[in-house]
Amino acid sequence: MNAETYPFIVRPLPYEYDALMPVLDEDTLHFHHDKHYKTYVDNLNNALSDYPELQKKSLKELLSAIETLPPQVQTAVRNNGGGVYNHELYFDSMKNPVGQEPGGALAEAIDRDFGSYRQWKEQMKQAAVGKFGSGWAWLVTDNKGKLSIIQTANQDVPDLKEYIPILLVDVWEHAYYLQYQNRRPDYVEGWFDLINWRKAGMRYEDAIRGKQ
Ligand code: MN
């Protein structure tokens, strides 16, 4: 996903709008994908429109070196580039809410680094529910395969020179408010059933093989 360059396109959801019911309903996904995510794509393209040299860079390259970009464009890339990166990974990390559990090397790493799936889930839930304001909770790995849970604010990404994202949950109110209003814990609890563990496992295996 990281090879793309300007102009960035709005990627379709990798499933139907009703595929994540009952955890996330069609209205929630239409607003989240068709409005919020699309706005980040449009704003990122607008921000880069006058910078031909930046148009050759992938999103990951832009986000990994924000401090080296022209000062006038840094905030726009951070907010909108992050918004694109985070939402594409978020939508691509979900599936219909049945079946699948962590498997393979990722399951072993979760047991090793958190004690058990149950303990990982508890910590991930605390990170997501406890994130003050708008932001994200992440499961990331370093390049040696060590997992950790982190939070980012707004549309910030983790330090992509240090971490490779495996999973993330959006805790901006726009991700859940239509359906859950202020009940963020219920949304987060439901999100665990939506995790696409097959894709998460592939990301982890790519990361430990140095393919990322
Ligand atoms: Mn969002």
PDB file of C-alpha atoms and ligand atoms in Angstrom:
ATOM      1  CA  MET A   1       0.000   0.000   0.000  1.00  0.00           C
ATOM      2  CA  ASN A   2       2.932   2.325   0.514  1.00  0.00           C
ATOM      3  CA  ALA A   3       4.167   2.617  -3.080  1.00  0.00           C
ATOM      4  CA  GLU A   4       1.429   4.979  -4.254  1.00  0.00           C
ATOM      5  CA  THR A   5       2.202   8.613  -4.909  1.00  0.00           C
ATOM      6  CA  TYR A   6       0.279  11.815  -5.681  1.00  0.00           C
ATOM      7  CA  PRO A   7      -2.513  12.122  -6.661  1.00  0.00           C
ATOM      8  CA  PHE A   8      -3.764   9.825  -3.936  1.00  0.00           C
ATOM      9  CA  ILE A   9      -7.057   8.093  -4.626  1.00  0.00           C
ATOM     10  CA  VAL A  10      -9.978   7.198  -2.404  1.00  0.00           C
ATOM     11  CA  ARG A  11      -9.721   3.449  -2.075  1.00  0.00           C
ATOM     12  CA  PRO A  12     -13.002   1.586  -1.989  1.00  0.00           C
ATOM     13  CA  LEU A  13     -13.800  -0.384   1.124  1.00  0.00           C
ATOM     14  CA  PRO A  14     -12.578  -3.973   0.780  1.00  0.00           C
ATOM     15  CA  TYR A  15     -16.101  -5.175   1.753  1.00  0.00           C
ATOM     16  CA  GLU A  16     -19.714  -4.071   1.414  1.00  0.00           C
ATOM     17  CA  TYR A  17     -21.021  -1.238   3.586  1.00  0.00           C
ATOM     18  CA  ASP A  18     -23.222  -3.661   5.529  1.00  0.00           C
ATOM     19  CA  ALA A  19     -20.489  -6.295   5.969  1.00  0.00           C
ATOM     20  CA  LEU A  20     -19.517  -5.204   9.477  1.00  0.00           C
ATOM     21  CA  MET A  21     -23.034  -5.289  10.917  1.00  0.00           C
ATOM     22  CA  PRO A  22     -24.022  -5.291  13.674  1.00  0.00           C
ATOM     23  CA  VAL A  23     -20.817  -3.802  15.083  1.00  0.00           C
ATOM     24  CA  LEU A  24     -20.634  -0.971  12.523  1.00  0.00           C
ATOM     25  CA  ASP A  25     -23.716  -0.064  10.514  1.00  0.00           C
ATOM     26  CA  GLU A  26     -23.977   1.217   6.953  1.00  0.00           C
ATOM     27  CA  ASP A  27     -24.490   4.863   7.891  1.00  0.00           C
ATOM     28  CA  THR A  28     -21.405   4.847  10.070  1.00  0.00           C
ATOM     29  CA  LEU A  29     -19.266   3.372   7.294  1.00  0.00           C
ATOM     30  CA  HIS A  30     -20.684   5.668   4.612  1.00  0.00           C
ATOM     31  CA  PHE A  31     -19.926   8.779   6.640  1.00  0.00           C
ATOM     32  CA  HIS A  32     -16.570   7.506   7.822  1.00  0.00           C
ATOM     33  CA  HIS A  33     -15.306   6.311   4.445  1.00  0.00           C
ATOM     34  CA  ASP A  34     -17.143   8.503   1.927  1.00  0.00           C
ATOM     35  CA  LYS A  35     -16.898  11.771   3.872  1.00  0.00           C
ATOM     36  CA  HIS A  36     -14.197  11.757   6.533  1.00  0.00           C
ATOM     37  CA  TYR A  37     -11.574   9.601   4.797  1.00  0.00           C
ATOM     38  CA  LYS A  38     -12.268  11.193   1.391  1.00  0.00           C
ATOM     39  CA  THR A  39     -11.738  14.656   2.879  1.00  0.00           C
ATOM     40  CA  TYR A  40      -8.276  13.653   4.078  1.00  0.00           C
ATOM     41  CA  VAL A  41      -7.417  12.387   0.589  1.00  0.00           C
ATOM     42  CA  ASP A  42      -8.676  15.588  -1.050  1.00  0.00           C
ATOM     43  CA  ASN A  43      -6.894  17.829   1.421  1.00  0.00           C
ATOM     44  CA  LEU A  44      -3.623  15.912   1.077  1.00  0.00           C
ATOM     45  CA  ASN A  45      -3.767  16.241  -2.711  1.00  0.00           C
ATOM     46  CA  ASN A  46      -4.516  19.954  -2.397  1.00  0.00           C
ATOM     47  CA  ALA A  47      -1.605  20.400  -0.009  1.00  0.00           C
ATOM     48  CA  LEU A  48       0.807  18.704  -2.433  1.00  0.00           C
ATOM     49  CA  SER A  49      -0.513  20.324  -5.599  1.00  0.00           C
ATOM     50  CA  ASP A  50       2.187  23.026  -5.676  1.00  0.00           C
ATOM     51  CA  TYR A  51       5.094  20.760  -4.698  1.00  0.00           C
ATOM     52  CA  PRO A  52       6.186  18.604  -7.669  1.00  0.00           C
ATOM     53  CA  GLU A  53       9.136  17.191  -5.733  1.00  0.00           C
ATOM     54  CA  LEU A  54       6.841  15.937  -2.992  1.00  0.00           C
ATOM     55  CA  GLN A  55       4.464  14.402  -5.529  1.00  0.00           C
ATOM     56  CA  LYS A  56       7.083  11.721  -6.248  1.00  0.00           C
ATOM     57  CA  LYS A  57       7.135  10.543  -2.649  1.00  0.00           C
ATOM     58  CA  SER A  58       5.030   7.761  -1.219  1.00  0.00           C
ATOM     59  CA  LEU A  59       2.810   8.467   1.731  1.00  0.00           C
ATOM     60  CA  LYS A  60       5.125   6.542   4.013  1.00  0.00           C
ATOM     61  CA  GLU A  61       8.105   8.546   2.778  1.00  0.00           C
ATOM     62  CA  LEU A  62       6.242  11.791   3.433  1.00  0.00           C
ATOM     63  CA  LEU A  63       5.112  10.746   6.906  1.00  0.00           C
ATOM     64  CA  SER A  64       8.539   9.387   7.882  1.00  0.00           C
ATOM     65  CA  ALA A  65      10.233  12.709   7.251  1.00  0.00           C
ATOM     66  CA  ILE A  66       7.706  15.426   7.994  1.00  0.00           C
ATOM     67  CA  GLU A  67      10.366  17.614   9.604  1.00  0.00           C
ATOM     68  CA  THR A  68      12.299  17.735   6.305  1.00  0.00           C
ATOM     69  CA  LEU A  69       9.334  18.998   4.255  1.00  0.00           C
ATOM     70  CA  PRO A  70       8.791  22.682   3.425  1.00  0.00           C
ATOM     71  CA  PRO A  71       7.468  24.303   6.622  1.00  0.00           C
ATOM     72  CA  GLN A  72       4.269  25.546   4.956  1.00  0.00           C
ATOM     73  CA  VAL A  73       3.187  21.993   4.119  1.00  0.00           C
ATOM     74  CA  GLN A  74       4.236  20.109   7.251  1.00  0.00           C
ATOM     75  CA  THR A  75       0.993  20.500   9.211  1.00  0.00           C
ATOM     76  CA  ALA A  76      -1.167  19.628   6.225  1.00  0.00           C
ATOM     77  CA  VAL A  77       0.845  16.478   5.500  1.00  0.00           C
ATOM     78  CA  ARG A  78       0.868  15.487   9.139  1.00  0.00           C
ATOM     79  CA  ASN A  79      -2.905  15.868   9.549  1.00  0.00           C
ATOM     80  CA  ASN A  80      -4.166  14.820   6.131  1.00  0.00           C
ATOM     81  CA  GLY A  81      -1.413  12.409   5.143  1.00  0.00           C
ATOM     82  CA  GLY A  82      -1.813  10.775   8.525  1.00  0.00           C
ATOM     83  CA  GLY A  83      -5.569  10.750   8.010  1.00  0.00           C
ATOM     84  CA  VAL A  84      -5.159   8.898   4.723  1.00  0.00           C
ATOM     85  CA  TYR A  85      -2.587   6.426   6.038  1.00  0.00           C
ATOM     86  CA  ASN A  86      -4.497   5.636   9.218  1.00  0.00           C
ATOM     87  CA  HIS A  87      -7.909   5.211   7.601  1.00  0.00           C
ATOM     88  CA  GLU A  88      -6.637   2.983   4.800  1.00  0.00           C
ATOM     89  CA  LEU A  89      -5.022   0.703   7.331  1.00  0.00           C
ATOM     90  CA  TYR A  90      -8.075   0.805   9.615  1.00  0.00           C
ATOM     91  CA  PHE A  91     -10.573  -0.095   6.904  1.00  0.00           C
ATOM     92  CA  ASP A  92      -8.223  -2.751   5.573  1.00  0.00           C
ATOM     93  CA  SER A  93      -7.886  -4.341   9.020  1.00  0.00           C
ATOM     94  CA  MET A  94     -11.549  -5.239   9.458  1.00  0.00           C
ATOM     95  CA  LYS A  95     -13.817  -8.002   8.160  1.00  0.00           C
ATOM     96  CA  ASN A  96     -17.237  -9.352   8.979  1.00  0.00           C
ATOM     97  CA  PRO A  97     -17.596 -10.108  12.677  1.00  0.00           C
ATOM     98  CA  VAL A  98     -17.313 -13.890  12.608  1.00  0.00           C
ATOM     99  CA  GLY A  99     -14.482 -16.372  12.804  1.00  0.00           C
ATOM    100  CA  GLN A 100     -10.731 -15.830  12.894  1.00  0.00           C
ATOM    101  CA  GLU A 101      -8.415 -15.616  15.832  1.00  0.00           C
ATOM    102  CA  PRO A 102      -4.779 -14.616  15.915  1.00  0.00           C
ATOM    103  CA  GLY A 103      -2.598 -17.367  14.492  1.00  0.00           C
ATOM    104  CA  GLY A 104       0.960 -18.225  13.536  1.00  0.00           C
ATOM    105  CA  ALA A 105       3.888 -16.036  14.471  1.00  0.00           C
ATOM    106  CA  LEU A 106       1.667 -13.130  15.527  1.00  0.00           C
ATOM    107  CA  ALA A 107      -0.286 -15.264  18.003  1.00  0.00           C
ATOM    108  CA  GLU A 108       2.983 -16.533  19.476  1.00  0.00           C
ATOM    109  CA  ALA A 109       4.324 -12.989  19.750  1.00  0.00           C
ATOM    110  CA  ILE A 110       1.144 -11.799  21.498  1.00  0.00           C
ATOM    111  CA  ASP A 111       1.526 -14.574  24.066  1.00  0.00           C
ATOM    112  CA  ARG A 112       5.224 -13.802  24.492  1.00  0.00           C
ATOM    113  CA  ASP A 113       4.912 -10.003  24.774  1.00  0.00           C
ATOM    114  CA  PHE A 114       1.568  -9.658  26.607  1.00  0.00           C
ATOM    115  CA  GLY A 115       1.137 -12.992  28.396  1.00  0.00           C
ATOM    116  CA  SER A 116      -1.972 -14.088  26.523  1.00  0.00           C
ATOM    117  CA  TYR A 117      -4.513 -12.917  23.965  1.00  0.00           C
ATOM    118  CA  ARG A 118      -6.843 -11.993  26.833  1.00  0.00           C
ATOM    119  CA  GLN A 119      -4.216  -9.790  28.462  1.00  0.00           C
ATOM    120  CA  TRP A 120      -3.371  -8.185  25.138  1.00  0.00           C
ATOM    121  CA  LYS A 121      -7.033  -7.450  24.550  1.00  0.00           C
ATOM    122  CA  GLU A 122      -7.381  -5.861  27.968  1.00  0.00           C
ATOM    123  CA  GLN A 123      -4.380  -3.580  27.393  1.00  0.00           C
ATOM    124  CA  MET A 124      -5.489  -2.691  23.869  1.00  0.00           C
ATOM    125  CA  LYS A 125      -8.940  -1.879  25.145  1.00  0.00           C
ATOM    126  CA  GLN A 126      -7.526   0.346  27.873  1.00  0.00           C
ATOM    127  CA  ALA A 127      -5.388   2.191  25.326  1.00  0.00           C
ATOM    128  CA  ALA A 128      -8.388   2.758  23.038  1.00  0.00           C
ATOM    129  CA  VAL A 129     -10.973   3.640  25.674  1.00  0.00           C
ATOM    130  CA  GLY A 130      -8.479   5.682  27.683  1.00  0.00           C
ATOM    131  CA  LYS A 131      -7.204   7.803  24.785  1.00  0.00           C
ATOM    132  CA  PHE A 132      -8.191  11.320  25.782  1.00  0.00           C
ATOM    133  CA  GLY A 133      -9.857  13.178  22.922  1.00  0.00           C
ATOM    134  CA  SER A 134      -9.422  12.122  19.313  1.00  0.00           C
ATOM    135  CA  GLY A 135      -6.819   9.646  18.178  1.00  0.00           C
ATOM    136  CA  TRP A 136      -5.878   6.045  17.683  1.00  0.00           C
ATOM    137  CA  ALA A 137      -4.712   2.976  19.589  1.00  0.00           C
ATOM    138  CA  TRP A 138      -2.218   0.745  17.794  1.00  0.00           C
ATOM    139  CA  LEU A 139      -0.581  -2.634  17.948  1.00  0.00           C
ATOM    140  CA  VAL A 140       2.865  -2.159  16.433  1.00  0.00           C
ATOM    141  CA  THR A 141       6.051  -4.164  16.102  1.00  0.00           C
ATOM    142  CA  ASP A 142       9.649  -3.042  16.019  1.00  0.00           C
ATOM    143  CA  ASN A 143      11.931  -4.522  13.374  1.00  0.00           C
ATOM    144  CA  LYS A 144      12.906  -7.349  15.703  1.00  0.00           C
ATOM    145  CA  GLY A 145       9.304  -8.503  16.091  1.00  0.00           C
ATOM    146  CA  LYS A 146       8.725  -7.089  19.583  1.00  0.00           C
ATOM    147  CA  LEU A 147       5.102  -5.983  19.906  1.00  0.00           C
ATOM    148  CA  SER A 148       3.813  -2.975  21.768  1.00  0.00           C
ATOM    149  CA  ILE A 149       0.635  -0.969  22.186  1.00  0.00           C
ATOM    150  CA  ILE A 150       0.779   2.756  21.626  1.00  0.00           C
ATOM    151  CA  GLN A 151      -1.610   5.690  21.313  1.00  0.00           C
ATOM    152  CA  THR A 152      -1.400   8.600  18.894  1.00  0.00           C
ATOM    153  CA  ALA A 153      -3.312  11.878  18.981  1.00  0.00           C
ATOM    154  CA  ASN A 154      -5.329  13.404  16.150  1.00  0.00           C
ATOM    155  CA  GLN A 155      -4.167  11.819  12.870  1.00  0.00           C
ATOM    156  CA  ASP A 156      -0.576  11.294  13.960  1.00  0.00           C
ATOM    157  CA  VAL A 157       1.100   8.066  12.892  1.00  0.00           C
ATOM    158  CA  PRO A 158       3.570   6.118  15.023  1.00  0.00           C
ATOM    159  CA  ASP A 159       7.257   6.758  14.355  1.00  0.00           C
ATOM    160  CA  LEU A 160       7.428   4.823  11.089  1.00  0.00           C
ATOM    161  CA  LYS A 161      11.210   4.634  11.245  1.00  0.00           C
ATOM    162  CA  GLU A 162      10.915   2.651  14.453  1.00  0.00           C
ATOM    163  CA  TYR A 163       7.587   0.825  14.266  1.00  0.00           C
ATOM    164  CA  ILE A 164       5.596  -1.168  11.746  1.00  0.00           C
ATOM    165  CA  PRO A 165       1.820  -0.984  12.321  1.00  0.00           C
ATOM    166  CA  ILE A 166      -0.032  -4.274  12.729  1.00  0.00           C
ATOM    167  CA  LEU A 167      -3.514  -3.116  13.859  1.00  0.00           C
ATOM    168  CA  LEU A 168      -5.223   0.108  14.829  1.00  0.00           C
ATOM    169  CA  VAL A 169      -8.552   1.294  16.139  1.00  0.00           C
ATOM    170  CA  ASP A 170      -9.987   4.717  15.403  1.00  0.00           C
ATOM    171  CA  VAL A 171     -11.354   6.386  18.536  1.00  0.00           C
ATOM    172  CA  TRP A 172     -12.362   9.686  16.982  1.00  0.00           C
ATOM    173  CA  GLU A 173     -16.044  10.199  17.763  1.00  0.00           C
ATOM    174  CA  HIS A 174     -16.806  10.188  14.027  1.00  0.00           C
ATOM    175  CA  ALA A 175     -15.854   6.497  14.006  1.00  0.00           C
ATOM    176  CA  TYR A 176     -18.701   5.495  16.312  1.00  0.00           C
ATOM    177  CA  TYR A 177     -20.919   8.366  17.443  1.00  0.00           C
ATOM    178  CA  LEU A 178     -23.822   7.821  15.014  1.00  0.00           C
ATOM    179  CA  GLN A 179     -24.324   4.341  16.374  1.00  0.00           C
ATOM    180  CA  TYR A 180     -22.865   4.340  19.880  1.00  0.00           C
ATOM    181  CA  GLN A 181     -23.099   8.031  20.880  1.00  0.00           C
ATOM    182  CA  ASN A 182     -20.819   8.388  23.915  1.00  0.00           C
ATOM    183  CA  ARG A 183     -20.383   4.630  24.483  1.00  0.00           C
ATOM    184  CA  ARG A 184     -16.833   4.321  23.223  1.00  0.00           C
ATOM    185  CA  PRO A 185     -16.161   1.159  25.290  1.00  0.00           C
ATOM    186  CA  ASP A 186     -18.990  -0.679  23.497  1.00  0.00           C
ATOM    187  CA  TYR A 187     -17.618   0.298  20.085  1.00  0.00           C
ATOM    188  CA  VAL A 188     -14.109  -0.788  21.070  1.00  0.00           C
ATOM    189  CA  GLU A 189     -15.389  -4.101  22.428  1.00  0.00           C
ATOM    190  CA  GLY A 190     -17.182  -4.707  19.125  1.00  0.00           C
ATOM    191  CA  TRP A 191     -14.085  -3.780  17.125  1.00  0.00           C
ATOM    192  CA  PHE A 192     -12.215  -6.819  18.471  1.00  0.00           C
ATOM    193  CA  ASP A 193     -14.710  -9.035  16.644  1.00  0.00           C
ATOM    194  CA  LEU A 194     -13.970  -7.201  13.387  1.00  0.00           C
ATOM    195  CA  ILE A 195     -10.199  -7.696  13.426  1.00  0.00           C
ATOM    196  CA  ASN A 196      -8.895  -9.256  10.241  1.00  0.00           C
ATOM    197  CA  TRP A 197      -6.308 -11.491  11.886  1.00  0.00           C
ATOM    198  CA  ARG A 198      -5.223 -12.983   8.579  1.00  0.00           C
ATOM    199  CA  LYS A 199      -4.081  -9.585   7.327  1.00  0.00           C
ATOM    200  CA  ALA A 200      -2.605  -8.623  10.702  1.00  0.00           C
ATOM    201  CA  GLY A 201      -0.646 -11.875  10.697  1.00  0.00           C
ATOM    202  CA  MET A 202       0.658 -11.207   7.188  1.00  0.00           C
ATOM    203  CA  ARG A 203       1.800  -7.711   8.198  1.00  0.00           C
ATOM    204  CA  TYR A 204       3.619  -9.160  11.180  1.00  0.00           C
ATOM    205  CA  GLU A 205       5.319 -11.859   9.145  1.00  0.00           C
ATOM    206  CA  ASP A 206       6.390  -9.334   6.505  1.00  0.00           C
ATOM    207  CA  ALA A 207       7.751  -7.134   9.273  1.00  0.00           C
ATOM    208  CA  ILE A 208       9.873  -9.819  10.908  1.00  0.00           C
ATOM    209  CA  ARG A 209      11.186 -10.897   7.517  1.00  0.00           C
ATOM    210  CA  GLY A 210      12.197  -7.318   6.798  1.00  0.00           C
ATOM    211  CA  LYS A 211       9.881  -6.963   3.824  1.00  0.00           C
ATOM    212  CA  GLN A 212       8.186  -3.848   5.127  1.00  0.00           C
TER     213      GLN A 212
HETATM  214 MN    MN B   1     -11.762   8.175  11.359  1.00  0.00          MN
END
